[in-house]
XYZ file of C-alpha atoms in Angstrom:
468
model
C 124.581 99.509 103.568
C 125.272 101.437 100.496
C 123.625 103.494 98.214
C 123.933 105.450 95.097
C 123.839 109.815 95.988
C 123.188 111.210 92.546
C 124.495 114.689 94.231
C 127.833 113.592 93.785
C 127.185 110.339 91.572
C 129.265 108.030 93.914
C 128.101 104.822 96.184
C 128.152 106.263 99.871
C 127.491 104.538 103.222
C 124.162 104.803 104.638
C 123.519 107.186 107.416
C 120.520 108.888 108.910
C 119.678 112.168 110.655
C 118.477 110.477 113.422
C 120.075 106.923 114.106
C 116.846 104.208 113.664
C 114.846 106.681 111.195
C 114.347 106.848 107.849
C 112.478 110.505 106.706
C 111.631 109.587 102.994
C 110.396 111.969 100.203
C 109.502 110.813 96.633
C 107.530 113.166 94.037
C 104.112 111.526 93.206
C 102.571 111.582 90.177
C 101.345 114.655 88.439
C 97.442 113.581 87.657
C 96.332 115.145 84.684
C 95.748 111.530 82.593
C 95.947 107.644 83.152
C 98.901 105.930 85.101
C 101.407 104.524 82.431
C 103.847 101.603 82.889
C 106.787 103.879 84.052
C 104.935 105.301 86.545
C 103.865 101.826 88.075
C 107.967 101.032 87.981
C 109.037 104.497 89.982
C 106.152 103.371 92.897
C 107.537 100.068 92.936
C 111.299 100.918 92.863
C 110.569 103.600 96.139
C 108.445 101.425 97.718
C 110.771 98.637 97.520
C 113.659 100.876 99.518
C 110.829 102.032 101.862
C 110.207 98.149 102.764
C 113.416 96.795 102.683
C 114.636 99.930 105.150
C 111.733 98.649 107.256
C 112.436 95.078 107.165
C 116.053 96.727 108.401
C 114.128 97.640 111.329
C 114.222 101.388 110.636
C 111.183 103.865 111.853
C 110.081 105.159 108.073
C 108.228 108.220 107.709
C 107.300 107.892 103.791
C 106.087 111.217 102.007
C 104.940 111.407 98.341
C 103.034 114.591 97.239
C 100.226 114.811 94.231
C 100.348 117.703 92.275
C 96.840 118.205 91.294
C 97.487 121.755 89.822
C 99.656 122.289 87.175
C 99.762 123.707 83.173
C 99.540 120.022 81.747
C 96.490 119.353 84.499
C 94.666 122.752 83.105
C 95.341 122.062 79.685
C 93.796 118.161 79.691
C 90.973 118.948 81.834
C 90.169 122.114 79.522
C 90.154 119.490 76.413
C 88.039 117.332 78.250
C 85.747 120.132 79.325
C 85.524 119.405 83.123
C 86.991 121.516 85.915
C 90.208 121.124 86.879
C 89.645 119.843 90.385
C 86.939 116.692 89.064
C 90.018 115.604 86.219
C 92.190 115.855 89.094
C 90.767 113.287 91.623
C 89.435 111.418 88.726
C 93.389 110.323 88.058
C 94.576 110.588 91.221
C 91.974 107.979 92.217
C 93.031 105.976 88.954
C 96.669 105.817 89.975
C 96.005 104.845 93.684
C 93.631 101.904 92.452
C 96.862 100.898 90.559
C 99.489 101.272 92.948
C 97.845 99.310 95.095
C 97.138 96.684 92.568
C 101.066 96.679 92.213
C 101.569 95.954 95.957
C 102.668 99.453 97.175
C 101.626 100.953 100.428
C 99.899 103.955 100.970
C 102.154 106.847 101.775
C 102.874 107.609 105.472
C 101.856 111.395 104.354
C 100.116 112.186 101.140
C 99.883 116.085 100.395
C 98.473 117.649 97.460
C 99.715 121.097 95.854
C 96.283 122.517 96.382
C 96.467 121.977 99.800
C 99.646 123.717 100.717
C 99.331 126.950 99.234
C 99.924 129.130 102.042
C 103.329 127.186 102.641
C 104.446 127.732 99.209
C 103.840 131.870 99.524
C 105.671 131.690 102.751
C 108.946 129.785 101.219
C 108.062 132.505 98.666
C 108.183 135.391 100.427
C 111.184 134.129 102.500
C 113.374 133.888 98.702
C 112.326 137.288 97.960
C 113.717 138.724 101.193
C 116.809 137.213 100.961
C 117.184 138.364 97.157
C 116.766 134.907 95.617
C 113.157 135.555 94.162
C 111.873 138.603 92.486
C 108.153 139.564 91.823
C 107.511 140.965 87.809
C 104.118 141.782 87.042
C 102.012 139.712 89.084
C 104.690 136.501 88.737
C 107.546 135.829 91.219
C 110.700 134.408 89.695
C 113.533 132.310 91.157
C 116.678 134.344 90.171
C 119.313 131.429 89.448
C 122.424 133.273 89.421
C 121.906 133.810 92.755
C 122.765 130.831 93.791
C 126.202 129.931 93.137
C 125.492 126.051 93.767
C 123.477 126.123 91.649
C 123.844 122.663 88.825
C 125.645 120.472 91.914
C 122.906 117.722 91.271
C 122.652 117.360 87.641
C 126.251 118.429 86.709
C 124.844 121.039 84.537
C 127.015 124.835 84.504
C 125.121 127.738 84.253
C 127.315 129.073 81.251
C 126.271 125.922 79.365
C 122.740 126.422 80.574
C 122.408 130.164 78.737
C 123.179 128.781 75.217
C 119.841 127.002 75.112
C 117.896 128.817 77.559
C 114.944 131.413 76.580
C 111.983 133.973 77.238
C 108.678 132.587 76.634
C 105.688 134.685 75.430
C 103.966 136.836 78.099
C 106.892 136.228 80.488
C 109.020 138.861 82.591
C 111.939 137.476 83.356
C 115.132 139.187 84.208
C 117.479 136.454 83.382
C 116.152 133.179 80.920
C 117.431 131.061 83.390
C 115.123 131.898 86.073
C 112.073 130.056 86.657
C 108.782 130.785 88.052
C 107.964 130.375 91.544
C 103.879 132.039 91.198
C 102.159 132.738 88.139
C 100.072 135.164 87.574
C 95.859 134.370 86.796
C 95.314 133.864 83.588
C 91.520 133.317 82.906
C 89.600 129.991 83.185
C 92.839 128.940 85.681
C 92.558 127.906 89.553
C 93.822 130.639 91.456
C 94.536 132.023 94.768
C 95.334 135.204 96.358
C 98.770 136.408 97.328
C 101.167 139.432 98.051
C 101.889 139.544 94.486
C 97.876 139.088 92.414
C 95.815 136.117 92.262
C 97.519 133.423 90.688
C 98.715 130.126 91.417
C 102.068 128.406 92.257
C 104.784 127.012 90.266
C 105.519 123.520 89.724
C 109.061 123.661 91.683
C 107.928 124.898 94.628
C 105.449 122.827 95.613
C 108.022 119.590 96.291
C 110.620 122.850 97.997
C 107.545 123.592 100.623
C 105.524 119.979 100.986
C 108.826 117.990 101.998
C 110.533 120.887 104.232
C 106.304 121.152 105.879
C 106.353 117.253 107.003
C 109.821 116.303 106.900
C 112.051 119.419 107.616
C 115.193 120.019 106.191
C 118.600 117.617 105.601
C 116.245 114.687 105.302
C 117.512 111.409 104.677
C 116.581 110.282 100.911
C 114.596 112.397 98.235
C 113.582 110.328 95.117
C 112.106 110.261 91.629
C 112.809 109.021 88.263
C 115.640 110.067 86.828
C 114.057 112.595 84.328
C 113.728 115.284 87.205
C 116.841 115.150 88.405
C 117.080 118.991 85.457
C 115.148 121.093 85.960
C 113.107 119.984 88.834
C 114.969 118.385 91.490
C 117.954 121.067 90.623
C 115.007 123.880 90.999
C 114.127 122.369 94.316
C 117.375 122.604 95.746
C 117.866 126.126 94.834
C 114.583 127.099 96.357
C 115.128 125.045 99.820
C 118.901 125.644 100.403
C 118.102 129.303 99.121
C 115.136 130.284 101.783
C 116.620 127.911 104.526
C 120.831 128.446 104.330
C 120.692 124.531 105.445
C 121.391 121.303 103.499
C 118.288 120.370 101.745
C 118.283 116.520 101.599
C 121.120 114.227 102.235
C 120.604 111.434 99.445
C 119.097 111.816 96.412
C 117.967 108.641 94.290
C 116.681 108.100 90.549
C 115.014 105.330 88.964
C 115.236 104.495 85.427
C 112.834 105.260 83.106
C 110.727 102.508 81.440
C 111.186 101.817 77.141
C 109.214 101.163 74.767
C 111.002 100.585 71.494
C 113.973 102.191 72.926
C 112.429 105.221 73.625
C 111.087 106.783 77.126
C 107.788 106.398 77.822
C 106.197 109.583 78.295
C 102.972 111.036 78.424
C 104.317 114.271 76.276
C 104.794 111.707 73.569
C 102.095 109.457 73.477
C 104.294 107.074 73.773
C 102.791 104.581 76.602
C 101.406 101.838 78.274
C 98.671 102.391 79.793
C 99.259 100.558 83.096
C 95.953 99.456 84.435
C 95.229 97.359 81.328
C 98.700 95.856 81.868
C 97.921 94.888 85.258
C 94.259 93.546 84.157
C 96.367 91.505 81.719
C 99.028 90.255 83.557
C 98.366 90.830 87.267
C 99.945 93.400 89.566
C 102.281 91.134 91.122
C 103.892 89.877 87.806
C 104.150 93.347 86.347
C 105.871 93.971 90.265
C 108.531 91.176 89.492
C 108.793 92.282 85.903
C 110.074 95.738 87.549
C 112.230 94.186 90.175
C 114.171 92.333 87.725
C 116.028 94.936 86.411
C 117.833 97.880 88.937
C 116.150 100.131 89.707
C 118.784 103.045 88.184
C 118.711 101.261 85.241
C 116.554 101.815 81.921
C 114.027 99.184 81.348
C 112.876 97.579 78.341
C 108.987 97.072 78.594
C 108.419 93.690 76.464
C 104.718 91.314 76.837
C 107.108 88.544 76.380
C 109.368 89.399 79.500
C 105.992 89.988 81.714
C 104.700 86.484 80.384
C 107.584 85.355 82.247
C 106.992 87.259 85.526
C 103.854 85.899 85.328
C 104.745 82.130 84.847
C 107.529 83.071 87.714
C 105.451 84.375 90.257
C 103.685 81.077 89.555
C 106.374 79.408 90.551
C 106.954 81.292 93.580
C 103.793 80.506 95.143
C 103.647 77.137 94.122
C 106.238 76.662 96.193
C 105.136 77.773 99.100
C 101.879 75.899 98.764
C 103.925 72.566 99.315
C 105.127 73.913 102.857
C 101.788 73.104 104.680
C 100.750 74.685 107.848
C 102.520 76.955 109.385
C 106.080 77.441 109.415
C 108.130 77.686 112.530
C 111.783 76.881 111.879
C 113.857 80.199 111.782
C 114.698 81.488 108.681
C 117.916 79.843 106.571
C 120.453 82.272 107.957
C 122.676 81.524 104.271
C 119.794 82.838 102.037
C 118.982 85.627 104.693
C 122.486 86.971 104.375
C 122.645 86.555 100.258
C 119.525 88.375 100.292
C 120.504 91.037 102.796
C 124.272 91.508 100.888
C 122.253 92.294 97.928
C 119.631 94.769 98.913
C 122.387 96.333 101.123
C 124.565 97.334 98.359
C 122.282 100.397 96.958
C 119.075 98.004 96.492
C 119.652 95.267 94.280
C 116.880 93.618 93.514
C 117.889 91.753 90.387
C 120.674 90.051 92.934
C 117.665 89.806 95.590
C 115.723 88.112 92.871
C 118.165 85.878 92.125
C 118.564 84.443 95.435
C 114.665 84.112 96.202
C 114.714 81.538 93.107
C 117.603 79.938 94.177
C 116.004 79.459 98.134
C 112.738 78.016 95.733
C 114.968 75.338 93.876
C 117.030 74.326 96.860
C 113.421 74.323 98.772
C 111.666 71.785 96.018
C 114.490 69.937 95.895
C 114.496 69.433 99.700
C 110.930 68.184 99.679
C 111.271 66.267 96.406
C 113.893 64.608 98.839
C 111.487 64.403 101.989
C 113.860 66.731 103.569
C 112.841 69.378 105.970
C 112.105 72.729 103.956
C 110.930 74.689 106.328
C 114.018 77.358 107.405
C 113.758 77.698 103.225
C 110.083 78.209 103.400
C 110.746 80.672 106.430
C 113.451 82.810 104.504
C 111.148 83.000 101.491
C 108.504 84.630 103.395
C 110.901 86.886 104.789
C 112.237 87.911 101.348
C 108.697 88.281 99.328
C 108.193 90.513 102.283
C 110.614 92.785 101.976
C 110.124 92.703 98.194
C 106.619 93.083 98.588
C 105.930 90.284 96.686
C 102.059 89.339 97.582
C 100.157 85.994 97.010
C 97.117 87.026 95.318
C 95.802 83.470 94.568
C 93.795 83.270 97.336
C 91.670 86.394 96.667
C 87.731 85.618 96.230
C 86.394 89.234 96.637
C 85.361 89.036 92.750
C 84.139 85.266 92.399
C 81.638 85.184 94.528
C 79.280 85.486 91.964
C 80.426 83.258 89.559
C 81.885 80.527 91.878
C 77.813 80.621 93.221
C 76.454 80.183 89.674
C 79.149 76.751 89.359
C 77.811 75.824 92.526
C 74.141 76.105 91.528
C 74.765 74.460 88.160
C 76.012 71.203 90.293
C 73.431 71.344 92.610
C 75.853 72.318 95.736
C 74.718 75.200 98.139
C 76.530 78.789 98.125
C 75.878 79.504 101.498
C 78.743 80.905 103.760
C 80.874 82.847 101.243
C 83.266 81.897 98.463
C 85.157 79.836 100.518
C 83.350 77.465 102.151
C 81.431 76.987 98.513
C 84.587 76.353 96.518
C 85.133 73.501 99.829
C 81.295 72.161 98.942
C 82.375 71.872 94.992
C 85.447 70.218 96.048
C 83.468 67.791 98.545
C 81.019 67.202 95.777
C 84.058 66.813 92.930
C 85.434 63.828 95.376
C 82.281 62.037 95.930
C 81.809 61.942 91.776
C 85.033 60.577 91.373
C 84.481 57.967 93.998
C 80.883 57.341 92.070
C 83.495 57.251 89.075
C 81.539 60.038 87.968
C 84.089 61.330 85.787
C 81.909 63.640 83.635
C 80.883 66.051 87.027
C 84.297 65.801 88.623
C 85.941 67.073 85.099
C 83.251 69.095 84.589
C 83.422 70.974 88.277
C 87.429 70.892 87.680
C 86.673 72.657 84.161
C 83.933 75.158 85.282
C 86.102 76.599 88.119
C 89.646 76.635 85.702
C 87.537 78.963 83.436
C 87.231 81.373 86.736
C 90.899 81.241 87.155
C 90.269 78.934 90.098
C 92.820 76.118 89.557
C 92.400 72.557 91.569
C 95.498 70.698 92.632
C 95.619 66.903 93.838
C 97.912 66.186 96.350
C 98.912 63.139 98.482
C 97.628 65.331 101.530
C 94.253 66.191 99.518
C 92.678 69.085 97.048
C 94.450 72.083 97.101
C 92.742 75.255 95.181
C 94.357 78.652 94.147
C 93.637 81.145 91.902
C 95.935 81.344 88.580
């Protein structure tokens, strides 16, 4: 297994600290507004590598942070005049609803900046004492000269870096390259106490002292998109291999950002999609394939035409799978087991991955078009949407209970043990019309439950439902 180290921007063989373990950290979303459509594609593209390494049969210990302080957090939640914390887990609730919408697991460990404020002061203090911090008038600054690696992850040279670089207002730098590890109360601001004033940290820091707290240090992967590779994930490197004198993490990985026109999609801009209405348009799972299809270094187009066509695909998927009945206990086609495994070993292709789930699907309905045995198919594509953590939705009935119960009253069938057993009533009742040749209440319950999104499918073996 290979995969792409952006510290040295070459393919390199997979190997962990400790053999069978996987200690994963990926910076989470900063919450200060709605989830957009390239933050939906970084969750996905980690938590496809977290599953796949799992389906490997490695022992993943998965950290993402939430920074739930920070200047662009104050500065929205002061416009929308609410406190800082409320705005805070107001988003942060908003991005987990669609996360998990998308199909991506919780995080093993979830810390949030606010939380870990004694370990920041303590990396703090320890870059001070070995002269690679300095405290200025109630701020602390990271001193980047003093660390001659400094620019080994995003290629940049610190002689390049002091053409462009500068003081801002109210600052007290030493050097315009250094950065701020605390920053000094300024009123109306969270803030705690600390050797040096109340204040409150940095944004750097907080990844340097969350992932060294849970995870220690040389840890196997680090992630996040591709636009924090300078300054952030270079900062954090600094500040860890600074306090600690030890590697900080052994692979580092970046996803591509998401475009829209052909330019980044970006909060600073304005220039988004907001995500949640995307996946209320065209389900989490197509908007999950959408992402897939492309790797996951790569820049994305975002086009309604190319999720259209996730969403007729995942159709497709589960169709499918619906004409396997019953369980399936053949082992797995070893052939599309190893295509798929070759291509998610060589630094997570899922496009290649992709590929060779809708290949397994065609050679599968061509099998039972045949009345061939498609069962080792059926049992490799459950393996694959697995590791892709591709999900069926189309049996999901938490929302139509309702609704399905006012069909059921409107054709005089009971709604009494849950969705399920009423959508079997309808379907009971839909058979005995068209055996009356009834045909305006069996079109009519066919039509009713199509305009929930409930679809009915007649088979040789009998009425199938799913949900669109």
């Amino acid at each position: 297994m290979k995969v792409f180290n952006t510290l040295g921007r070459r393919l390199e063989p997979f190997t962990t600290r400790e053999p069978g373990k996987v200690a994963m950290y990926v910076c989470g979303p900063t919450v200060q507004s709605e989830p957009h459509v390239g933050h939906g594609r970084a969750s996905v593209a980690f938590d496809v590598m977290r599953r796949y390494l799992m389906w490997r049969g490695y022992d993943v210990t998965y950290v993402q942070n939430v920074t739930d302080v920070e200047d662009k957090i104050i500065a929205e939640a002061h416009e929308r005049g609410m406190p800082v914390e409320a705005l805070a887990k107001q988003m942060e609730d908003r991005f987990r609803s669609a996360f998990r919408a998308l199909g991506v697991l919780d995080p093993d460990v979830e810390p949030r900046a606010t939380e870990h404020i004694g370990q920041m002061q303590h990396l703090i203090s320890e870059l001070i004492d070995r002269d690679h911090a300095y405290a200025a008038s109630g701020d602390v600054y990271y001193s980047v000269r003093s660390f001659p690696d400094y620019g080994k992850l995003s290629g940049h040279r610190i002689d390049e870096l002091q053409s462009g670089a500068r003081v801002e207002p109210g600052e007290h730098k030493r050097d315009p390259l250094d950065f701020a590890l605390w920053k000094a109360a300024k009123p109306g601001e969270p803030r705690w106490g600390s050797p040096w004033g109340e204040g409150r940290p940095g944004w750097h820091i907080e990844c340097s002292a969350m992932s060294m707290e849970y995870l220690g240090t040389n840890f196997d992967i680090h992630g996040g998109g591709s636009d924090l590779i300078f300054p952030h994930h270079e900062n954090e490197i600094a500040q860890s291999e600074g306090a600690t004198g030890e590697p900080f993490a052994r692979y580092w990985l970046h996803n591509g950002m998401i475009n829209l026109g052909g330019e980044k999609m970006s909060k600073s801009t304005g220039h988004v999609i907001d995500l949640i209405t995307a996946i209320e348009r065209f389900g989490g799972m197509a908007i999950r394939l959408f992402y897939l299809r492309a790797h996951y270094r790569t820049p994305q187009e975002y086009s309604e035409s190319l999720l259209a066509d996730a969403k007729a695909s995942i159709g497709r998927l589960w169709a499918f799978r619906r004409r396997v009945t019953g369980p399936v206990s053949a082992a797995p086609d070893a052939q599309v087991v190893s295509a798929f495994t070759e291509a998610m070993d060589d630094d997570f292709n899922t496009p290649a991955a992709v590929g060779v789930l809708f290949d397994a699907v065609r050679e599968g309905n061509r099998r039972l078009d045949a009345g061939e045995d498609a069962g080792p198919i059926a049992a490799a594509f459950d393996e694959i949407v697995g590791a892709l953590g591709l999900v069926d939705t189309s049996a999901a009935l938490d929302d139509l209970e309702e609704p399905v119960a006012a069909v059921a009253s409107g054709f005089g069938v009971q709604t009494e043990g849950g969705v399920a057993a009423t959508l079997e009533r309808l379907i009971a009742r839909r058979n005995e019309a068209r055996q009356d040749r009834d045909w305006a209440t069996a079109d009519g319950i066919r039509s009713a439950l199509a305009d929930l999104g409930v679809i009915l499918e007649d088979t040789p073996d009998g009425v199938r439902w799913h949900r669109d």
